[in-house]
Coordinates of C-alpha atoms in Angstrom, one line a residue:
M1 CA 78.8 116.7 148.1
R2 CA 79.6 114.3 150.5
F3 CA 77.5 111.3 149.5
L4 CA 77.0 107.6 151.9
C5 CA 76.8 104.4 149.7
L6 CA 75.1 102.1 151.2
H7 CA 74.5 98.4 149.0
G8 CA 72.3 95.6 148.5
M9 CA 71.6 92.4 149.9
G10 CA 74.5 89.9 149.2
T11 CA 76.9 92.3 148.0
N12 CA 79.4 94.9 149.7
C13 CA 81.0 97.6 149.4
Q14 CA 83.4 96.9 146.6
I15 CA 80.3 95.4 144.4
M16 CA 78.3 98.8 145.0
E17 CA 81.6 100.9 144.3
S18 CA 81.9 99.2 140.7
Q19 CA 77.6 99.5 140.1
I20 CA 77.9 103.3 140.8
A21 CA 80.6 104.0 138.8
T22 CA 79.2 105.3 135.4
I23 CA 76.4 107.4 137.4
R24 CA 79.5 108.8 139.2
Y25 CA 81.2 109.7 136.5
E26 CA 78.1 111.6 134.6
L27 CA 77.7 113.9 137.7
D28 CA 80.0 116.4 138.9
N29 CA 83.4 115.1 139.7
T30 CA 83.3 117.7 143.0
H31 CA 81.1 114.9 144.7
T32 CA 83.1 112.0 146.9
Y33 CA 81.8 108.8 148.2
D34 CA 81.8 107.0 151.6
F35 CA 80.7 103.1 151.4
V36 CA 79.6 101.4 154.6
E37 CA 79.1 97.9 154.8
G38 CA 76.9 95.3 155.9
T39 CA 78.3 93.2 159.1
L40 CA 75.7 89.9 158.4
P41 CA 77.5 87.6 156.2
A42 CA 75.0 86.7 153.4
S43 CA 74.9 84.5 150.0
L44 CA 76.1 86.7 146.7
A45 CA 72.8 88.4 145.0
P46 CA 71.4 85.4 142.5
E47 CA 71.2 88.1 140.0
L48 CA 75.0 88.4 140.5
H49 CA 76.1 84.9 140.1
Q50 CA 77.3 85.8 136.7
F51 CA 79.2 88.5 137.2
F52 CA 81.5 87.6 141.2
P53 CA 82.5 84.7 142.4
I54 CA 80.0 82.2 144.4
D55 CA 82.4 81.6 147.9
G56 CA 83.1 85.4 147.9
S57 CA 82.7 88.1 151.2
Y58 CA 79.3 89.6 150.8
F59 CA 76.8 90.8 153.6
E60 CA 73.8 92.1 154.4
Y61 CA 72.8 94.9 157.0
F62 CA 70.1 93.3 158.9
D63 CA 67.8 89.8 158.7
F64 CA 64.1 90.9 157.4
Y65 CA 63.1 88.4 160.5
S66 CA 64.9 89.3 163.2
G67 CA 63.8 92.6 164.9
D68 CA 66.9 92.5 166.7
T69 CA 69.1 92.7 163.5
I70 CA 67.0 95.9 162.4
H71 CA 67.5 97.7 165.6
K72 CA 71.5 96.7 165.4
A73 CA 71.5 98.4 162.1
L74 CA 69.8 101.5 162.3
N75 CA 71.8 102.1 165.6
N76 CA 75.5 101.3 163.8
L77 CA 74.1 103.4 160.8
G78 CA 73.4 106.5 163.8
S79 CA 77.1 106.0 165.4
F80 CA 78.6 106.0 162.0
L81 CA 76.9 109.3 161.0
E82 CA 77.9 110.5 164.7
L83 CA 81.5 109.6 164.2
E84 CA 82.0 110.1 160.2
G85 CA 79.7 112.9 159.5
P86 CA 78.3 115.1 158.6
Y87 CA 76.9 113.8 155.1
D88 CA 74.8 115.8 152.2
G89 CA 73.4 112.8 150.9
V90 CA 72.8 109.6 150.6
I91 CA 72.7 106.5 148.1
A92 CA 70.8 103.6 148.4
F93 CA 70.4 100.3 146.9
S94 CA 67.6 97.8 147.6
Q95 CA 68.2 96.9 151.6
G96 CA 70.3 99.6 151.8
A97 CA 67.5 101.8 151.2
T98 CA 65.2 100.3 153.0
L99 CA 67.5 100.7 155.8
V100 CA 68.3 104.2 155.4
A101 CA 64.8 105.2 154.6
T102 CA 63.6 103.9 158.1
Y103 CA 66.4 105.5 159.8
L104 CA 65.0 108.7 158.0
M105 CA 61.4 108.1 159.3
R106 CA 62.4 106.8 162.5
Q107 CA 64.3 110.0 163.3
A108 CA 61.8 112.3 161.8
L109 CA 59.2 110.8 164.5
K110 CA 61.3 111.3 167.0
S111 CA 62.6 114.4 166.8
P112 CA 60.7 116.7 164.1
Q113 CA 62.7 119.7 165.2
K114 CA 66.1 118.7 164.1
P115 CA 67.5 118.2 161.0
L116 CA 67.8 115.2 159.5
P117 CA 71.3 113.8 158.7
F118 CA 71.7 114.1 154.8
Q119 CA 69.7 116.9 152.4
C120 CA 68.6 114.2 150.9
A121 CA 68.0 111.0 149.5
V122 CA 68.7 108.6 146.3
F123 CA 66.7 105.1 146.5
F124 CA 67.8 102.5 143.7
C125 CA 65.6 99.9 143.6
G126 CA 64.1 100.8 147.1
G127 CA 62.7 98.5 149.7
M128 CA 60.2 99.2 151.9
P129 CA 60.9 100.8 155.2
F130 CA 60.1 99.2 158.4
D131 CA 57.5 101.2 160.5
P132 CA 59.6 102.7 163.1
K133 CA 56.3 102.7 165.8
A134 CA 56.1 99.0 165.4
L135 CA 59.7 98.7 166.1
E136 CA 59.7 99.9 168.9
C137 CA 56.9 97.9 170.0
G138 CA 58.4 95.0 169.1
E139 CA 56.8 94.8 165.6
I140 CA 57.9 93.9 162.4
K141 CA 55.6 96.0 160.1
Q142 CA 57.1 97.2 156.8
L143 CA 54.8 99.9 155.9
S144 CA 52.8 100.4 152.8
K145 CA 51.4 103.4 150.3
E146 CA 47.9 103.4 153.3
D147 CA 50.5 105.3 155.7
G148 CA 51.0 108.1 153.3
D149 CA 53.7 111.0 152.5
K150 CA 53.7 113.0 155.4
L151 CA 56.6 111.4 156.7
L152 CA 59.7 112.8 155.3
P153 CA 58.2 116.9 154.5
G154 CA 60.2 118.6 152.6
F155 CA 63.0 116.4 152.2
P156 CA 63.9 115.6 148.6
T157 CA 64.3 112.5 146.8
A158 CA 65.3 111.1 143.7
H159 CA 63.6 107.0 143.5
I160 CA 64.7 105.0 140.4
W161 CA 64.2 101.8 139.5
G162 CA 63.7 99.1 137.1
R163 CA 60.0 98.1 135.6
N164 CA 61.8 94.4 134.9
D165 CA 62.7 93.7 138.6
N166 CA 61.3 90.7 139.5
V167 CA 63.4 90.5 142.2
W168 CA 61.7 93.2 144.7
P169 CA 58.2 93.9 142.4
G170 CA 56.6 96.7 143.2
T171 CA 58.8 97.8 146.8
S172 CA 59.9 101.1 144.8
E173 CA 56.5 101.9 144.0
V174 CA 55.7 101.5 147.7
L175 CA 58.7 103.7 148.9
H176 CA 57.9 106.4 146.6
A177 CA 55.0 106.9 147.5
L178 CA 55.5 107.0 151.7
C179 CA 57.7 110.4 150.1
D180 CA 57.2 114.3 149.9
P181 CA 55.4 114.3 146.4
K182 CA 56.1 118.1 145.9
V183 CA 60.2 116.9 146.5
S184 CA 60.2 113.1 145.2
T185 CA 61.6 112.6 141.5
M186 CA 61.2 109.3 140.0
F187 CA 62.5 107.6 136.9
L188 CA 61.4 104.7 135.6
H189 CA 63.8 102.6 133.5
D190 CA 63.6 99.2 131.3
E191 CA 66.4 97.3 133.3
G192 CA 65.4 95.2 136.5
H193 CA 66.5 94.9 140.1
S194 CA 70.3 96.9 139.3
I195 CA 71.3 100.1 139.1
P196 CA 71.8 101.2 135.2
G197 CA 74.9 101.4 133.9
G198 CA 76.9 101.2 131.1
R199 CA 75.5 99.2 129.0
A200 CA 72.0 101.2 129.6
K201 CA 73.0 104.9 128.2
Y202 CA 69.2 105.7 128.3
A203 CA 68.9 104.4 132.1
V204 CA 72.0 106.0 133.0
F205 CA 70.8 109.4 131.6
G206 CA 67.9 109.5 132.8
A207 CA 68.7 108.5 136.3
V208 CA 71.7 111.0 136.7
K209 CA 68.9 113.4 135.7
A210 CA 66.7 112.8 138.2
I211 CA 69.3 113.0 140.5
R212 CA 70.7 116.4 139.3
R213 CA 66.7 117.6 139.7
T214 CA 67.2 116.0 143.4
L215 CA 70.5 118.6 144.2
D216 CA 69.1 121.0 142.7
R217 CA 66.2 120.9 145.1
V218 CA 68.4 120.7 148.0
S219 CA 69.8 123.9 146.5
L220 CA 66.6 125.8 146.9
V221 CA 66.1 125.0 150.5
S222 CA 69.9 125.5 151.2

């Protein structure tokens, strides 16, 4: 399968590539991965200060308080998919997951009869998506559990996050609740706001199992 990968806020493609290296190693080596970088300069994510130089080049996809940057990020993603797609799946971490989920839900609302640009999504420490209808009205509002699980019917998703996530606590639960429970898989590990790596073998095992189950669901639907 061909995957598109989106990083978290205050990182970059190189960091994302290193973050999912162990996961990629454990998955089928026939998969390929492309990375798309944010366009807005950002400070290094605080939780990464001990691993990367503070004065490096880091990015984010949008400003949470700027509707213009959110719209631009969504449009940029759409343009990228038109130029570089198609992709079978998407892997997104943190803010990248917010962007992808918002994009998918917007597409599903605008064109419910049209296939989504991905066959599945893997969300690590996913952020809450924005309400597509509110964005069209010029409002910035994030969805909540009360918005229900009918926004992406039949779309397979994997939701992987740490119970010790103190950076974006509670957001992954919301994203998970917004997706179709019939085709969503959740794995909760003991790490924090991170993608499981080589030092957390149990977490890697659980994450890979959740991803494989999601890919199996794609095969059943195809």
